[in-house]
Coordinates of C-alpha atoms and ligand atoms in Angstrom, one line a residue:
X1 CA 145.2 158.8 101.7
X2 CA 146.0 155.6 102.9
X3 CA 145.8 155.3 107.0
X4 CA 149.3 153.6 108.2
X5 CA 150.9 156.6 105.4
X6 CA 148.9 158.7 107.3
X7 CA 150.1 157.8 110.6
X8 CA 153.3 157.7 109.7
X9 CA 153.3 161.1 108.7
X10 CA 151.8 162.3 111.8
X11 CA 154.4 160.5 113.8
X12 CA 156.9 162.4 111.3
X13 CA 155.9 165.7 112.8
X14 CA 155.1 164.6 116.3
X15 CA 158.7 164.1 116.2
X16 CA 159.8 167.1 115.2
X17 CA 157.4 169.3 117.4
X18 CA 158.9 167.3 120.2
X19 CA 162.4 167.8 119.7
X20 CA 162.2 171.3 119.1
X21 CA 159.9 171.9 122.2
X22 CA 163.0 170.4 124.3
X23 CA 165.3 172.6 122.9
X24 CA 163.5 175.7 123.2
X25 CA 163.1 174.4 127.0
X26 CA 166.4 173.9 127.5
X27 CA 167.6 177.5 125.5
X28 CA 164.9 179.1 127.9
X29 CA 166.1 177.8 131.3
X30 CA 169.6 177.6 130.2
X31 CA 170.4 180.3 128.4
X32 CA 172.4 179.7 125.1
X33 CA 175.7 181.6 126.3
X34 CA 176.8 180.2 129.4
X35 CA 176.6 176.7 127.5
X36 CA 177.8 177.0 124.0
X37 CA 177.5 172.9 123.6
X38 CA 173.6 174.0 124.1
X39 CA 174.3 175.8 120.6
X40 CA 175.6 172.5 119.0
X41 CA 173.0 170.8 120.1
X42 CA 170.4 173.1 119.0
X43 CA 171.6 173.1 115.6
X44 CA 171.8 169.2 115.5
X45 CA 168.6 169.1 116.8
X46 CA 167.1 171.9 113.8
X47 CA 169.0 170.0 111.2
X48 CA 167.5 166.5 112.5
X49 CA 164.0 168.4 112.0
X50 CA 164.3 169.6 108.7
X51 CA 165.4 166.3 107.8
X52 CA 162.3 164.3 109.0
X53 CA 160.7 167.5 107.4
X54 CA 161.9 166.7 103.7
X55 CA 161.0 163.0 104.2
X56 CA 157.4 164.2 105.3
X57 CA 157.2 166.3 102.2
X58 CA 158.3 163.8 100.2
X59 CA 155.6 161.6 101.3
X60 CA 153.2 164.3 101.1
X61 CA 154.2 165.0 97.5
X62 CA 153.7 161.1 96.5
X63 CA 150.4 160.8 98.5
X64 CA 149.3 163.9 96.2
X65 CA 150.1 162.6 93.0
X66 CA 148.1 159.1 94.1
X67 CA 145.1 161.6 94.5
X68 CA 145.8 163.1 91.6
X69 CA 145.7 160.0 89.4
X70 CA 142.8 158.1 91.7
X71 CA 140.8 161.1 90.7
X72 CA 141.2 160.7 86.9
X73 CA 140.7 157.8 87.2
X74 CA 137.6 158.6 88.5
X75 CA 136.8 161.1 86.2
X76 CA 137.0 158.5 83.2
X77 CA 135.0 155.9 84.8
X78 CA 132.6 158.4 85.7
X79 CA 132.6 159.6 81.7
X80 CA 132.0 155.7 81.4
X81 CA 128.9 155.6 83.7
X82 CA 127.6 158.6 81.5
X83 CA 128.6 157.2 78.0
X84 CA 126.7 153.8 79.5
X85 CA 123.8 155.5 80.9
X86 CA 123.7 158.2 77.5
X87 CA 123.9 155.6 75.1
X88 CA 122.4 152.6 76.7
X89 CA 119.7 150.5 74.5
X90 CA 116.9 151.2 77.4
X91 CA 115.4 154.4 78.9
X92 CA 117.5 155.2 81.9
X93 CA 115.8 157.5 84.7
X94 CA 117.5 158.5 87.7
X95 CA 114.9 160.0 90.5
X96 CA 114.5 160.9 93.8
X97 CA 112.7 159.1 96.5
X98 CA 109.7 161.0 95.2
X99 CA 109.8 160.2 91.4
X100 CA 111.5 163.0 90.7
X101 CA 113.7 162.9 87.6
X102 CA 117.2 163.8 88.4
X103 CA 119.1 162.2 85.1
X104 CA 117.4 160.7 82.6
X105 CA 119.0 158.9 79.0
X106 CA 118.3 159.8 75.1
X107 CA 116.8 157.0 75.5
X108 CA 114.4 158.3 78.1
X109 CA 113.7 161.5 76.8
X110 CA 112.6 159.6 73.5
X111 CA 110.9 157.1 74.7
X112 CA 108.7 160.5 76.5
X113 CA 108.9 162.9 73.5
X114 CA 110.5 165.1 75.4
X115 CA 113.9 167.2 75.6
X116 CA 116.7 165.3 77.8
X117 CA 117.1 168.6 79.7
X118 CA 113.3 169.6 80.0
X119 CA 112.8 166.3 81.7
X120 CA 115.1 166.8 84.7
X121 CA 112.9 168.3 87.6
X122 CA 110.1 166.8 86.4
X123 CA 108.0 164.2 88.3
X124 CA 107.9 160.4 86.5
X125 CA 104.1 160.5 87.3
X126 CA 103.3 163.3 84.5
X127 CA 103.9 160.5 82.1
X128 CA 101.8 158.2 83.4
X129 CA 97.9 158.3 82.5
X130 CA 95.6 159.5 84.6
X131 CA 93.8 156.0 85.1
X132 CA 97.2 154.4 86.3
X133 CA 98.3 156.8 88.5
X134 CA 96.9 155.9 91.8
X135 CA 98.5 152.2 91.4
X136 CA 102.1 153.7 90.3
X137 CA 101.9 155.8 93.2
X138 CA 101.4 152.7 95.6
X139 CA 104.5 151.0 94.3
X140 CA 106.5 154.1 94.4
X141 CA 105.9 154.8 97.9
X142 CA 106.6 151.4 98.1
X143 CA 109.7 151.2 96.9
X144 CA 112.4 152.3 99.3
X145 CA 111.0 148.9 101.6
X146 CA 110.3 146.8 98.7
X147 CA 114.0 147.4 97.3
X148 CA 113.2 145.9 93.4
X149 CA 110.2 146.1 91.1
X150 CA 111.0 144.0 88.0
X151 CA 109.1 144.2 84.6
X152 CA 106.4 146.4 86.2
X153 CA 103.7 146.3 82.8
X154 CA 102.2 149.7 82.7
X155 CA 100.7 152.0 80.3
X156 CA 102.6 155.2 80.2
X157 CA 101.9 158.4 78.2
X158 CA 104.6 160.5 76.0
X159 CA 104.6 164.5 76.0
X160 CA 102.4 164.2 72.4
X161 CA 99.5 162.4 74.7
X162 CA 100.1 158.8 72.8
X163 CA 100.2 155.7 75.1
X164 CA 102.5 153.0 74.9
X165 CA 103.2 149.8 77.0
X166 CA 106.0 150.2 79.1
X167 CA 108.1 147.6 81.5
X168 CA 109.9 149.1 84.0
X169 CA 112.4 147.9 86.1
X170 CA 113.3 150.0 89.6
X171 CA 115.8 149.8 91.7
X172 CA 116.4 151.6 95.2
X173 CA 119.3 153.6 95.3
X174 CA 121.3 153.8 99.1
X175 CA 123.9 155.7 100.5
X176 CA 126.8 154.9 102.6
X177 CA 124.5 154.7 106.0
X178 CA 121.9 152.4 104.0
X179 CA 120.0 155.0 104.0
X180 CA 117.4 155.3 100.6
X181 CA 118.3 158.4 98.8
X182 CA 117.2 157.7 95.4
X183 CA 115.3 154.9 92.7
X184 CA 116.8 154.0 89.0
X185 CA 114.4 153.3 86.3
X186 CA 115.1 151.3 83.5
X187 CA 112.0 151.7 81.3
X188 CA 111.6 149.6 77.7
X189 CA 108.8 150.2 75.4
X190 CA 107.0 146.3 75.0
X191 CA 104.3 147.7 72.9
X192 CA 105.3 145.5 70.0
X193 CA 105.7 142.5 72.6
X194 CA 102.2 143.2 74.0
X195 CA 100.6 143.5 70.3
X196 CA 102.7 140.0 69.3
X197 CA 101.2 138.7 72.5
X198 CA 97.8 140.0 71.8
X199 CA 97.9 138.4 68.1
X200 CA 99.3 135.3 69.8
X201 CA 96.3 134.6 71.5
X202 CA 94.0 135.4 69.2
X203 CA 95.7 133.2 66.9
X204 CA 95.2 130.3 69.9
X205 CA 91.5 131.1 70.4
X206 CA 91.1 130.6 66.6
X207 CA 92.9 127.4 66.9
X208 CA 90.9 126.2 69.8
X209 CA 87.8 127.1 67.8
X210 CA 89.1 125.1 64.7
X211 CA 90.0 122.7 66.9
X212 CA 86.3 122.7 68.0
X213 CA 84.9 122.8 64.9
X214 CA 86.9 119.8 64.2
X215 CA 85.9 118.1 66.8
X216 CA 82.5 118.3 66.3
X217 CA 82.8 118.0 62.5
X218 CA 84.3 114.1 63.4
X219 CA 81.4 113.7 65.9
X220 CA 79.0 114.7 63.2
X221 CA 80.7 112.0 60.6
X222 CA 81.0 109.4 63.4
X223 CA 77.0 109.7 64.3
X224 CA 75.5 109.9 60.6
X225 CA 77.6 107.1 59.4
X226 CA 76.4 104.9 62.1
X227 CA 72.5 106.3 61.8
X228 CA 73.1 105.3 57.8
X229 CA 74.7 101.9 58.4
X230 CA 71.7 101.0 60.5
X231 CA 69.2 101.2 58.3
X232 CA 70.9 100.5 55.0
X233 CA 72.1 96.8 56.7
X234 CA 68.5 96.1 56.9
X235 CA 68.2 97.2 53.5
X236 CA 70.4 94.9 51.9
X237 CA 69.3 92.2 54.4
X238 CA 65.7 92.9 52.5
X239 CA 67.1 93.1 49.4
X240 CA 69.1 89.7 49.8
X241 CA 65.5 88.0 50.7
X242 CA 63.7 89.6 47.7
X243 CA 66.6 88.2 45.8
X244 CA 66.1 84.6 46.9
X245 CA 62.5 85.1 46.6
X246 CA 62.7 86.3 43.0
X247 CA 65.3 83.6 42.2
X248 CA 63.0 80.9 43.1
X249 CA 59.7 82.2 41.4
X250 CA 62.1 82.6 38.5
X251 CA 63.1 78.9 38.7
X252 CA 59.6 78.4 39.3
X253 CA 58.5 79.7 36.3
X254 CA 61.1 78.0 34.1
X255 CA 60.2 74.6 35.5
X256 CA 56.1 75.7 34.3
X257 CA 58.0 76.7 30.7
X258 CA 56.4 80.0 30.3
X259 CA 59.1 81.3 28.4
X260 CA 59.3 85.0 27.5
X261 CA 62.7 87.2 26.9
X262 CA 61.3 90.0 28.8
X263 CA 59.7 88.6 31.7
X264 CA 59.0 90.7 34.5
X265 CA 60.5 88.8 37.1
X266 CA 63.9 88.6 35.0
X267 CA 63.7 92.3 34.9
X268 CA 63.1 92.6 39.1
X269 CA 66.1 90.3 39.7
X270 CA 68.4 92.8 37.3
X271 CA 66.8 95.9 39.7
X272 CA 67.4 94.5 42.6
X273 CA 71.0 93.5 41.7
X274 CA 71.7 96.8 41.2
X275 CA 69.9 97.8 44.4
X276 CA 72.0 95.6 46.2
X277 CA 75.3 96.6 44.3
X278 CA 74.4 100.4 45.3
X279 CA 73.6 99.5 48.2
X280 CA 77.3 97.5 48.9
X281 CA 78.9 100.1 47.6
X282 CA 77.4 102.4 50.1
X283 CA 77.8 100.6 53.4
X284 CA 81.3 100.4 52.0
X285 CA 82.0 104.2 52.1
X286 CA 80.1 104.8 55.7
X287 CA 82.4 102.0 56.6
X288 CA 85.0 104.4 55.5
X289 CA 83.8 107.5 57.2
X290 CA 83.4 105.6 60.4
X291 CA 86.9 104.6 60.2
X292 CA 88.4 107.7 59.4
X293 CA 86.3 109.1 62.6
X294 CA 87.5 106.2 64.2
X295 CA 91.2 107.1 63.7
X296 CA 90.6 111.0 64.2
X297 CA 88.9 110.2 67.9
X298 CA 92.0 107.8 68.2
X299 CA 89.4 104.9 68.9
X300 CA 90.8 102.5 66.5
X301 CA 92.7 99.6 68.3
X302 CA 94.7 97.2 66.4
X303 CA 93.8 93.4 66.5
X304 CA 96.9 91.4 66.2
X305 CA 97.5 87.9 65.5
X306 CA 99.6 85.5 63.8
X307 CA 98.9 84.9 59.9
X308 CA 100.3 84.6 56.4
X309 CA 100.7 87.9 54.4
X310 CA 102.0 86.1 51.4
X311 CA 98.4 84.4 51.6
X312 CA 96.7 87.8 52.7
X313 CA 98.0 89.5 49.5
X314 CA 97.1 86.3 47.3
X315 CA 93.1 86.6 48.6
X316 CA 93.0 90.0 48.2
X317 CA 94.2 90.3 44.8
X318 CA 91.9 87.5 43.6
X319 CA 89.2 89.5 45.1
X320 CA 90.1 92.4 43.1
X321 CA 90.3 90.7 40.0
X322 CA 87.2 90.8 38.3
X323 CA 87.5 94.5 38.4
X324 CA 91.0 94.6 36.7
X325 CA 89.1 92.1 34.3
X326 CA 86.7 94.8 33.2
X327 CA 89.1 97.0 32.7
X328 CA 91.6 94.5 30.9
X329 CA 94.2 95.1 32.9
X330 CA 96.8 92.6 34.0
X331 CA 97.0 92.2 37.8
X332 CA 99.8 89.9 39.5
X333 CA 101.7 89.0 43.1
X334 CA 105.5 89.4 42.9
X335 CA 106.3 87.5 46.6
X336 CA 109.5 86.9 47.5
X337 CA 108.6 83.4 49.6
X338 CA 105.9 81.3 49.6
X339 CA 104.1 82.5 52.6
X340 CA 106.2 84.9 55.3
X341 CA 104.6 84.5 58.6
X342 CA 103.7 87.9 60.7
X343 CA 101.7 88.7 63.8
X344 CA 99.9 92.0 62.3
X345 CA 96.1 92.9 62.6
X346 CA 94.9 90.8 59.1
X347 CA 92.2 93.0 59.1
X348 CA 93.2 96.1 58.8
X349 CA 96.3 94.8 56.6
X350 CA 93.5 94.0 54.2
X351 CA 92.0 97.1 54.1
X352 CA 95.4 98.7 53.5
X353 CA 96.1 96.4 50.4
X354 CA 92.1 96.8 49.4
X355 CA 92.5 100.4 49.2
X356 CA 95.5 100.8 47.3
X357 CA 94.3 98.1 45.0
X358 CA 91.3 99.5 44.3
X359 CA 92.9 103.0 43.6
X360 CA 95.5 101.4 41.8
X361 CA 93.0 99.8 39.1
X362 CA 90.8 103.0 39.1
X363 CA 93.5 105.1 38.1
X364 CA 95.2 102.5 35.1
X365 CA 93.6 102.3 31.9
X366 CA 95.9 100.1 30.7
X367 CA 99.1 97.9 31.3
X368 CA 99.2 96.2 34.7
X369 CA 99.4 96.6 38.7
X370 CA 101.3 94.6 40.5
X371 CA 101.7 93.9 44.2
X372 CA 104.5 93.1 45.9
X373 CA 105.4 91.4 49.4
X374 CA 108.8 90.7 51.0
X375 CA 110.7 90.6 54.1
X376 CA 113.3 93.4 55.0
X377 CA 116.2 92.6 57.3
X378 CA 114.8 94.2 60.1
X379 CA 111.9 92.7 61.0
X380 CA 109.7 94.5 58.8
X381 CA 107.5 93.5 56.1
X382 CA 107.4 95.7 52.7
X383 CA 104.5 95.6 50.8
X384 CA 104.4 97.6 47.3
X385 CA 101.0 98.6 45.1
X386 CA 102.7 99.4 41.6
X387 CA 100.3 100.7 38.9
X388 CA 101.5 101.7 35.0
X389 CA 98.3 104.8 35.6
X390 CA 97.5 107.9 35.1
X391 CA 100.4 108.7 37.8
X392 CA 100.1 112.0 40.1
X393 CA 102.4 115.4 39.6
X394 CA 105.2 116.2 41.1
X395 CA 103.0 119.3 42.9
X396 CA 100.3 117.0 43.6
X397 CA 102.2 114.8 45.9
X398 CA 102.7 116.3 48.8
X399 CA 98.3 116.5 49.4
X400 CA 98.0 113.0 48.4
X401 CA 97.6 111.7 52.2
X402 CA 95.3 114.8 52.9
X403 CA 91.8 114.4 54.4
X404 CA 89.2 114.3 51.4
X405 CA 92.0 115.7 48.8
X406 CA 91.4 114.4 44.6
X407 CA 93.5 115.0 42.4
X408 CA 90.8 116.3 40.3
X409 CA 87.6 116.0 42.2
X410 CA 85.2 116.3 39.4
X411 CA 86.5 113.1 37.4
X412 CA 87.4 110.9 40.7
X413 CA 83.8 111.5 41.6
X414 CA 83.0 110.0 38.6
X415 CA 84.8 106.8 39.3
X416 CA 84.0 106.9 43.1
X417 CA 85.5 107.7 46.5
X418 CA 85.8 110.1 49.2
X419 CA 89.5 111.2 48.9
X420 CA 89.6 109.1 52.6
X421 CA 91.3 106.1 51.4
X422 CA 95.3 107.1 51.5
X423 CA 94.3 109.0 54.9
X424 CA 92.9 105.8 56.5
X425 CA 96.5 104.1 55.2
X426 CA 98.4 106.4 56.3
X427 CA 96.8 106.6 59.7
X428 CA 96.7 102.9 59.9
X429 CA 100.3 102.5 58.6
X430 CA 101.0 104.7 61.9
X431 CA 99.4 103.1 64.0
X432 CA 101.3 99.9 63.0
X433 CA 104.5 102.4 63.7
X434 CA 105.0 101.5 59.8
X435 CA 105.5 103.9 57.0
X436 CA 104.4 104.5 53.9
X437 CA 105.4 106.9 50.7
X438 CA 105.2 107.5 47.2
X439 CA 106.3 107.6 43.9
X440 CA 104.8 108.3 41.1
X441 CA 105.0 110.1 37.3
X442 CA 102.3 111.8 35.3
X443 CA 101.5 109.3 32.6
X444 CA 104.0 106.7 33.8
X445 CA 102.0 105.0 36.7
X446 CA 102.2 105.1 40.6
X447 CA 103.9 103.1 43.4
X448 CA 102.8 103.0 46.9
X449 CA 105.1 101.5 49.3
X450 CA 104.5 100.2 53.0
X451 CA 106.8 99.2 55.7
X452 CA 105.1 97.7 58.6
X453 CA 107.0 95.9 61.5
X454 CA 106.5 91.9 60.9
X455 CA 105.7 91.2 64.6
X456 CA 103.7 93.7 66.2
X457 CA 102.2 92.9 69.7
X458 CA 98.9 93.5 71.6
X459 CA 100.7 96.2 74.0
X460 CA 101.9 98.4 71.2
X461 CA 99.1 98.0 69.1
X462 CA 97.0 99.0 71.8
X463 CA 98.7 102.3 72.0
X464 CA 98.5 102.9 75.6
X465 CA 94.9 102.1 76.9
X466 CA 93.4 103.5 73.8
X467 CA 89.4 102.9 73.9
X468 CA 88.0 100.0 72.1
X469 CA 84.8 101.0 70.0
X470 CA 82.4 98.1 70.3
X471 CA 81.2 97.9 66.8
X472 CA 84.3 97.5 64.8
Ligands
ADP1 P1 89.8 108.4 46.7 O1 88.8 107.8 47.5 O2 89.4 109.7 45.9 O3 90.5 107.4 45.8 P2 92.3 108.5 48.1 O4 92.7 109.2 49.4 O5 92.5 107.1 48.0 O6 90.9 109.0 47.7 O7 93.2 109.2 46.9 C1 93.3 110.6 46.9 C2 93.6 111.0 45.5 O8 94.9 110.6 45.1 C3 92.7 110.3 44.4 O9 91.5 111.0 44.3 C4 93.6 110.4 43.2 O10 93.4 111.7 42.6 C5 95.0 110.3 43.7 N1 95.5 108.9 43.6 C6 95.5 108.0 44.6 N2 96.0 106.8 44.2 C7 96.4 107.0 42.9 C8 97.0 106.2 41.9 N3 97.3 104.9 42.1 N4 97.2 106.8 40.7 C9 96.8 108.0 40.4 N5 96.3 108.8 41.3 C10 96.0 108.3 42.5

């Protein structure tokens, strides 16, 4: 009832009592007969009282029905609360200071594989495992000062005796003095969570192995290629003198006219040409390893300068062109100046255009491969390697740039290589912030085509303080 109603009501009465008290003192020490107006008055006075009467009442009877509807409308949110707390996605516990259950959900009771009504009474502890008791019964006496426990990880232990990972969420319930009279559980099953978690990180400790493995797999690369390169220079640096040394007893011996078609010395400059050529063609795929171990320890730095790719793309092709000789295939330069100035690293540009080349001839049998140089409009430089080859399928394509990938790794071996080459040119295309893609048709041929910016400079070549390898 609301207070000033109250009051009001009170006064009501106070009023009445009053009035009637004088009169009945007046009829007492009067006496009603000797003064009739008394009479009058009296009556006045009873009817004035009934009056204030049937106002109070009135107000009493609206001040009722406002109870009457403030308590249905308690009742239904009260049936909320329950529907809430009943049907709620989470275990919902209600419990004393002391654990106790006092309401608990479906929820709840299914989460515990127990009956909703054999769980009341009972203490939360039961279903917790032996081993974790001790430590839920230091937060619970905890709680009333602590106030909030929030995703509380625990194991907990359903009527049946199986475990399950629980989070549990407690709050401290007060009454109107602040006084603690109660805790409410929210409790959620994160068993899946915890086993996603676990796989998670076992899935990251594999990685970090791989990565590992990795790591030292480059390592390995990086040190045999440069034990091999060490020794095999000195090789060919032999072989070179034997060469010269062979060459000039053969002249030698022409000059002294001993003629004969199979002289010995005839034959040992054939061997050692072939030593040597072996030997070329070896130093040329440790160079390759080193640089793919290079790029994979991000040690390769970028040495830009100013020079003509037009020119560039002209040497190189003239290099390659005893090999497309042997095979009788046509090999041209499509440029669309005369020379297109860049500031690039010439180097590795070459290496680039060397390796597409060379795969470009080993893959044709016949027709042509041309290369092709221009200028886009902004400020980049395209460079395409078209072959009429053996071309890749559709499938195929997207491993081409892969790490040691073949098409078909029993005949490329036959015609060389390490499956390295597009990896290096991709990773060096990158590292010129170019790109590079392809297209190509079974039977039909290939095209490989570059963009690369036409002025790169020192800073973003260097990509931020990378480390300079001394032997490049
Ligand atoms: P490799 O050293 O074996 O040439 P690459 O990384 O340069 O390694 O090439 C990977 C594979 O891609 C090759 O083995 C080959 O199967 C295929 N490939 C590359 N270029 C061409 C091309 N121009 N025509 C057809 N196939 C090619």
């Amino acid at each position: 009832m609301n207070t000033s109603k109250n009051d009001q009501f009170t006064q009501r009465v106070q009023t009445v009592y009053e009035h009637t008290e004088a009169l009945y003192e007046s009829v007492r020490q009067a006496g009603v007969w000797q003064n009739p107006q008394l009479i009058i008055s009296c009556l006045e006075e009873l009817r004035l009282a009934l009056e204030q009467l049937q106002v109070a009442e009135e107000e009493l009877r609206q001040q009722n029905e406002a109870l009457i509807s403030a308590h249905e409308m308690i009742s239904i949110e009260q049936q909320r609360y329950r529907d809430l707390f009943d049907f709620a996605p989470d275990g919902y516990v209600v419990s004393d200071l002391h654990g106790v259950i006092r309401e608990a959900n479906q929820i709840a009771a299914a989460l515990l594989n127990i009956e909703q009504k054999y769980l009341l009474g009972k203490p939360l502890a039961n279903f917790v495992p032996e081993s974790q008791r001790r430590s839920f019964r230091i937060v619970l006496n905890q709680l009333p000062t602590i106030q909030r426990v929030q995703e509380w990880e625990l194991l907990m232990r359903r009527r049946n005796g199986e475990t399950f990972n629980a989070a549990l969420t407690v709050e401290t319930v007060y009454d109107f003095g602040r006084q603690p009279i109660g805790l409410r559980w929210l409790i959620r099953d994160i068993t899946a969570r915890k086993q996603a978690e676990a796989q998670l990180q076992q899935v990251q400790l594999q990685n970090l192995e791989l990565l590992e493995t990795d790591r030292l797999k480059n390592q390995f690369i990086a040190n045999i290629s440069h034990e091999l390169r060490t020794p095999l220079n000195a090789i060919l640096g032999f072989t070179e003198l034997m060469q010269r040394y062979v060459e000039q007893e053969n002249a030698q011996q022409e000059n002294a006219q001993q003629q004969n078609s199979r002289h010995p010395h005839l034959q040992l400059s054939g061997m050692i040409e072939r030593i040597f050529r072996n030997g070329r063609h070896l130093l040329a795929l440790i160079e390759e390893l080193l640089d793919f171990s290079r790029l994979k320890a991000e040690r390769l730095k970028l040495n830009v300068e100013p020079f003509d790719i037009v020119e560039l793309v002209r040497q190189v092709v003239e290099e390659t062109r005893p090999l497309a000789d042997s095979k009788a295939l046509e090999i041209r330069v499509d440029a669309a100046q005369a020379c297109i100035a860049v500031v690039n690293d010439p180097v590795r540009v070459r290496q680039i255009l060397v390796n597409l080349l060379s795969n470009a001839i080993k893959f044709t049998d016949k027709g042509s491969v041309t290369v092709e140089v221009g200028e886009l409009p902004d400020e980049k430089i395209v460079l395409m390697v078209q072959d009429t080859g053996i071309g890749i399928a559709e499938e195929d394509l997207p491993y081409i740039f892969s790490e040691f990938w073949q098409v078909n790794p029993s005949t490329t071996r036959s015609q060389g290589g390490t499956g390295l080459g597009l990896a290096i040119v991709r990773a060096i295309v990158e590292l010129m912030q170019g790109c590079i893609s392809v297209d190509s048709q079974l039977d039909r041929g290939t095209t490989v085509r570059i963009e690369i910016p036409q002025w790169l400079f020192t800073d973003a070549a260097n990509l931020f303080g990378r480390e300079i390898l001394p032997d490049r």
